[in-house]
CSV table of C-alpha atoms in Angstrom, one decimal:
chain,number,residue,atom,x,y,z
J,1,UNK,CA,-4.4,-19.2,-1.2
J,2,UNK,CA,-7.5,-20.2,0.9
J,3,UNK,CA,-9.8,-23.1,-0.1
J,4,UNK,CA,-11.2,-26.0,1.8
J,5,UNK,CA,-10.7,-28.2,-1.2
J,6,UNK,CA,-7.0,-29.5,-0.9
J,7,UNK,CA,-7.1,-30.5,-4.6
J,8,UNK,CA,-7.7,-26.8,-5.5
J,9,UNK,CA,-5.0,-25.4,-3.3
J,10,UNK,CA,-2.5,-28.0,-4.6
J,11,UNK,CA,-3.5,-27.2,-8.2
J,12,UNK,CA,-3.1,-23.5,-7.7
J,13,UNK,CA,0.2,-23.8,-5.8
J,14,UNK,CA,1.7,-26.0,-8.6
J,15,UNK,CA,0.6,-23.4,-11.2
J,16,UNK,CA,2.1,-20.5,-9.4
J,17,UNK,CA,5.2,-21.9,-7.6
J,18,UNK,CA,7.6,-21.0,-10.4
J,19,UNK,CA,6.7,-17.3,-10.2
J,20,UNK,CA,5.5,-16.7,-6.7
J,21,UNK,CA,6.0,-17.8,-3.1
J,22,UNK,CA,2.7,-19.4,-2.3
J,23,UNK,CA,1.2,-20.4,1.1
J,24,UNK,CA,-2.0,-22.3,1.4
J,25,UNK,CA,-4.7,-22.7,4.0
J,26,UNK,CA,-7.8,-24.9,4.1
J,27,UNK,CA,-9.9,-22.4,6.1
J,28,UNK,CA,-10.1,-18.7,6.8
J,29,UNK,CA,-9.2,-18.9,10.5
J,30,UNK,CA,-5.9,-20.5,9.7
J,31,UNK,CA,-5.4,-18.0,6.9
J,32,UNK,CA,-5.9,-15.1,9.3
J,33,UNK,CA,-3.1,-16.6,11.5
J,34,UNK,CA,-0.8,-16.6,8.5
J,35,UNK,CA,-1.6,-13.0,7.8
J,36,UNK,CA,-0.7,-12.0,11.3
J,37,UNK,CA,2.6,-13.8,11.1
J,38,UNK,CA,3.9,-12.7,7.7
J,39,UNK,CA,3.3,-10.2,4.9
J,40,UNK,CA,1.6,-11.0,1.6
J,41,UNK,CA,1.1,-9.2,-1.7
J,42,UNK,CA,-2.1,-10.9,-2.7
J,43,UNK,CA,-4.8,-13.2,-1.4
J,44,UNK,CA,-6.8,-15.8,-3.4
J,45,UNK,CA,-9.8,-17.1,-1.5
J,46,UNK,CA,-12.7,-19.4,-2.3
J,47,UNK,CA,-16.2,-18.2,-1.2
J,48,UNK,CA,-17.8,-21.4,0.0
J,49,UNK,CA,-15.8,-22.5,3.1
J,50,UNK,CA,-17.0,-24.2,6.3
J,51,UNK,CA,-15.9,-21.8,9.1
J,52,UNK,CA,-15.8,-18.3,7.6
J,53,UNK,CA,-16.9,-17.9,4.0
J,54,UNK,CA,-14.8,-16.0,1.6
J,55,UNK,CA,-17.0,-12.9,1.5
J,56,UNK,CA,-16.9,-12.5,5.3
J,57,UNK,CA,-13.2,-13.1,5.2
J,58,UNK,CA,-12.8,-10.4,2.6
J,59,UNK,CA,-14.8,-7.9,4.6
J,60,UNK,CA,-12.8,-8.6,7.7
J,61,UNK,CA,-9.5,-8.1,5.8
J,62,UNK,CA,-10.7,-4.8,4.2
J,63,UNK,CA,-11.9,-3.5,7.5
J,64,UNK,CA,-8.6,-4.1,9.2
J,65,UNK,CA,-6.0,-1.3,8.7
J,66,UNK,CA,-3.2,-3.9,9.0
J,67,UNK,CA,-4.3,-5.8,5.9
J,68,UNK,CA,-6.9,-3.7,3.9
J,69,UNK,CA,-4.3,-2.8,1.3
J,70,UNK,CA,-3.9,-6.4,0.1
J,71,UNK,CA,-5.7,-7.2,-3.2
J,72,UNK,CA,-8.1,-10.1,-3.1
J,73,UNK,CA,-9.2,-12.5,-5.8
J,74,UNK,CA,-12.4,-14.4,-5.0
J,75,UNK,CA,-13.2,-17.8,-6.5
J,76,UNK,CA,-16.6,-19.4,-6.6
J,77,UNK,CA,-18.5,-22.2,-8.3
J,78,UNK,CA,-21.6,-20.0,-8.0
J,79,UNK,CA,-22.1,-18.0,-11.2
J,80,UNK,CA,-25.2,-15.9,-10.5
J,81,UNK,CA,-24.8,-12.2,-10.6
J,82,UNK,CA,-25.9,-11.7,-7.0
J,83,UNK,CA,-22.9,-13.5,-5.6
J,84,UNK,CA,-20.6,-11.7,-8.0
J,85,UNK,CA,-22.0,-8.3,-6.9
J,86,UNK,CA,-21.7,-9.3,-3.2
J,87,UNK,CA,-18.2,-10.5,-3.7
J,88,UNK,CA,-17.0,-7.3,-5.3
J,89,UNK,CA,-19.0,-5.2,-2.9
J,90,UNK,CA,-17.1,-6.8,0.0
J,91,UNK,CA,-13.9,-5.2,-1.3
J,92,UNK,CA,-12.4,-8.0,-3.5
J,93,UNK,CA,-10.6,-6.7,-6.6
J,94,UNK,CA,-11.4,-9.7,-8.8
J,95,UNK,CA,-14.2,-12.3,-9.0
J,96,UNK,CA,-13.4,-15.5,-10.9
J,97,UNK,CA,-15.8,-18.4,-11.6
J,98,UNK,CA,-14.8,-22.0,-11.1
J,99,UNK,CA,-13.7,-23.8,-13.1
J,100,UNK,CA,-11.0,-21.4,-14.4
J,101,UNK,CA,-7.9,-21.8,-16.5
J,102,UNK,CA,-4.5,-21.4,-14.8
J,103,UNK,CA,-3.5,-19.0,-17.7
J,104,UNK,CA,-6.4,-16.7,-16.8
J,105,UNK,CA,-5.6,-16.8,-13.1
J,106,UNK,CA,-1.9,-15.9,-13.8
J,107,UNK,CA,-3.0,-13.1,-16.0
J,108,UNK,CA,-5.3,-11.6,-13.3
J,109,UNK,CA,-2.5,-11.9,-10.7
J,110,UNK,CA,0.1,-10.4,-13.0
J,111,UNK,CA,-2.3,-7.5,-13.9
J,112,UNK,CA,-3.0,-6.7,-10.3
J,113,UNK,CA,0.6,-6.7,-9.2
J,114,UNK,CA,2.0,-5.0,-12.3
J,115,UNK,CA,-0.6,-2.2,-12.4
J,116,UNK,CA,0.2,-1.5,-8.8
J,117,UNK,CA,3.9,-1.3,-9.6
J,118,UNK,CA,3.3,1.0,-12.6
J,119,UNK,CA,1.2,3.3,-10.4
J,120,UNK,CA,3.9,3.4,-7.7
J,121,UNK,CA,6.6,4.2,-10.3
J,122,UNK,CA,4.6,7.1,-11.8
J,123,UNK,CA,3.9,8.4,-8.3
J,124,UNK,CA,7.5,8.4,-7.3
J,125,UNK,CA,8.5,10.3,-10.4
J,126,UNK,CA,6.0,13.1,-9.6
J,127,UNK,CA,7.1,15.5,-6.8
J,128,UNK,CA,3.6,16.9,-6.6
J,129,UNK,CA,1.6,13.7,-6.6
J,130,UNK,CA,-0.6,13.1,-3.5
J,131,UNK,CA,-0.3,10.0,-1.4
J,132,UNK,CA,-4.1,9.8,-1.5
J,133,UNK,CA,-3.9,8.9,-5.2
J,134,UNK,CA,-2.4,5.5,-4.1
J,135,UNK,CA,-5.3,4.3,-2.0
J,136,UNK,CA,-7.9,1.9,-3.4
J,137,UNK,CA,-10.4,1.6,-0.5
J,138,UNK,CA,-12.0,3.6,2.3
J,139,UNK,CA,-10.0,1.9,5.0
J,140,UNK,CA,-6.7,2.8,3.5
J,141,UNK,CA,-7.9,6.3,2.8
J,142,UNK,CA,-8.7,6.8,6.5
J,143,UNK,CA,-5.3,5.3,7.4
J,144,UNK,CA,-3.3,7.6,5.0
J,145,UNK,CA,-5.3,10.7,6.1
J,146,UNK,CA,-4.6,10.0,9.8
J,147,UNK,CA,-0.9,9.3,9.0
J,148,UNK,CA,-0.6,12.6,7.0
J,149,UNK,CA,-2.4,14.6,9.7
J,150,UNK,CA,0.0,13.4,12.3
J,151,UNK,CA,3.0,14.2,10.2
J,152,UNK,CA,1.5,17.6,9.3
J,153,UNK,CA,1.1,18.4,13.0
J,154,UNK,CA,4.8,17.8,13.6
J,155,UNK,CA,6.2,18.8,10.2
J,156,UNK,CA,8.8,21.3,11.5
J,157,UNK,CA,10.0,19.0,14.3
J,158,UNK,CA,13.2,17.3,13.0
J,159,UNK,CA,13.0,14.9,16.0
J,160,UNK,CA,9.5,13.6,14.9
J,161,UNK,CA,10.3,10.0,13.8
J,162,UNK,CA,8.9,6.7,12.8
J,163,UNK,CA,8.8,5.7,16.5
J,164,UNK,CA,6.6,8.8,17.1
J,165,UNK,CA,4.2,7.6,14.4
J,166,UNK,CA,4.0,4.1,15.8
J,167,UNK,CA,3.0,5.5,19.2
J,168,UNK,CA,0.2,7.6,17.6
J,169,UNK,CA,-1.2,5.1,15.1
J,170,UNK,CA,-1.2,2.1,17.5
J,171,UNK,CA,0.4,-0.2,15.0
J,172,UNK,CA,3.5,-2.3,15.5
J,173,UNK,CA,6.6,-1.3,13.6
J,174,UNK,CA,6.3,-4.5,11.4
J,175,UNK,CA,2.7,-3.9,10.6
J,176,UNK,CA,3.3,-0.3,9.8
J,177,UNK,CA,6.2,-1.4,7.5
J,178,UNK,CA,3.9,-4.0,5.7
J,179,UNK,CA,1.1,-1.5,5.4
J,180,UNK,CA,3.2,1.3,3.8
J,181,UNK,CA,5.0,-1.2,1.7
J,182,UNK,CA,1.7,-2.4,0.3
J,183,UNK,CA,0.2,1.0,-0.3
J,184,UNK,CA,3.2,3.1,-1.3
J,185,UNK,CA,6.0,0.7,-1.9
J,186,UNK,CA,8.1,2.5,0.8
J,187,UNK,CA,9.4,2.0,4.3
J,188,UNK,CA,8.0,4.2,7.2
J,189,UNK,CA,11.2,6.2,7.2
J,190,UNK,CA,11.0,6.8,3.5
J,191,UNK,CA,7.4,7.8,3.7
J,192,UNK,CA,8.1,10.4,6.4
J,193,UNK,CA,11.0,11.8,4.4
J,194,UNK,CA,9.1,11.8,1.1
J,195,UNK,CA,6.1,13.5,2.7
J,196,UNK,CA,8.4,16.3,3.9
J,197,UNK,CA,9.9,16.6,0.5
J,198,UNK,CA,6.6,16.7,-1.3
J,199,UNK,CA,5.4,19.4,1.1
J,200,UNK,CA,8.6,21.3,0.3
J,201,UNK,CA,7.9,21.1,-3.4
J,202,UNK,CA,4.5,22.6,-2.8
J,203,UNK,CA,5.9,25.4,-0.8
J,204,UNK,CA,8.6,26.1,-3.3
J,205,UNK,CA,6.1,26.9,-6.0
J,206,UNK,CA,3.2,28.2,-4.0
J,207,UNK,CA,4.9,30.5,-1.5
J,208,UNK,CA,7.6,33.2,-1.4
J,209,UNK,CA,9.6,31.3,1.2
J,210,UNK,CA,13.4,31.0,0.6
J,211,UNK,CA,14.9,27.5,0.2
J,212,UNK,CA,16.4,27.6,3.7
J,213,UNK,CA,13.1,28.6,5.2
J,214,UNK,CA,11.3,25.8,3.4
J,215,UNK,CA,14.0,23.3,4.6
J,216,UNK,CA,13.4,24.2,8.3
J,217,UNK,CA,9.7,24.4,7.9
J,218,UNK,CA,9.5,20.8,6.7
J,219,UNK,CA,11.8,19.4,9.4
J,220,UNK,CA,15.3,19.4,8.0
J,221,UNK,CA,18.0,20.5,10.3
J,222,UNK,CA,20.0,22.3,7.6
J,223,UNK,CA,19.4,23.7,4.1
J,224,UNK,CA,22.5,21.9,2.9
J,225,UNK,CA,21.2,18.5,3.9
J,226,UNK,CA,17.8,19.3,2.5
J,227,UNK,CA,19.3,20.2,-0.8
J,228,UNK,CA,21.3,17.0,-0.8
J,229,UNK,CA,18.3,14.8,-0.1
J,230,UNK,CA,16.2,16.8,-2.7
J,231,UNK,CA,18.8,16.2,-5.4
J,232,UNK,CA,19.0,12.5,-4.6
J,233,UNK,CA,15.2,12.1,-4.8
J,234,UNK,CA,14.3,14.3,-7.8
J,235,UNK,CA,17.6,14.7,-9.7
J,236,UNK,CA,17.5,18.5,-9.5
J,237,UNK,CA,18.1,21.2,-6.9
J,238,UNK,CA,15.2,22.9,-5.0
J,239,UNK,CA,16.0,26.1,-6.9
J,240,UNK,CA,15.9,24.3,-10.3
J,241,UNK,CA,12.5,22.7,-9.3
J,242,UNK,CA,11.1,26.1,-8.3
J,243,UNK,CA,12.2,27.7,-11.5
J,244,UNK,CA,10.8,24.9,-13.6
J,245,UNK,CA,7.4,24.8,-12.0
J,246,UNK,CA,6.5,28.3,-10.9
């Protein structure tokens, strides 16, 4: 929660503290330091602040691949349409006018977080769903596309690992972990494995490759291990999946 009015930050913290872990800041520069030090699921920011205004802060967050996945609620005492349009155009998911009720704020937060969780659960149930369906802004789309391109280049290399991705993407392991957790709800290791499995699903129904050929093609060292991981993920064997979907 970022607002230069301590009464507001105290009020919002007291409203949310029973349901969420809340950290507060009185200006955007300090808030940025908090972002660099820890991971957050959502940001609430006032627009009118002395050092960096909330719209500029939002633009900076949405332009940074480390944090662009974090949903933002902007607050403002200004009610004209121009400021609302500017706020939403900067990348914020929600614009709320001051004064606001705590019940409405909680509903907005719950909606953002629960909708994201519902999307993730539906995605994880679908072997053929694309990771691009999870992105909500251009910065995240560019990030996911770059990530997928690198995995695709080394798809058959069983030694291609999370450490390999870190070296290519230029992110620290902790930032990559936060990023993928925010977008996909997974760890980097899970993302790499799931990408290979989803690619395998596509090959199983779109090609004439045998199961062992698919396993090696997507980077598994043995067909037996591939089948074991496939069953654990999708509750069916690769053969059953192919028969059900071809």
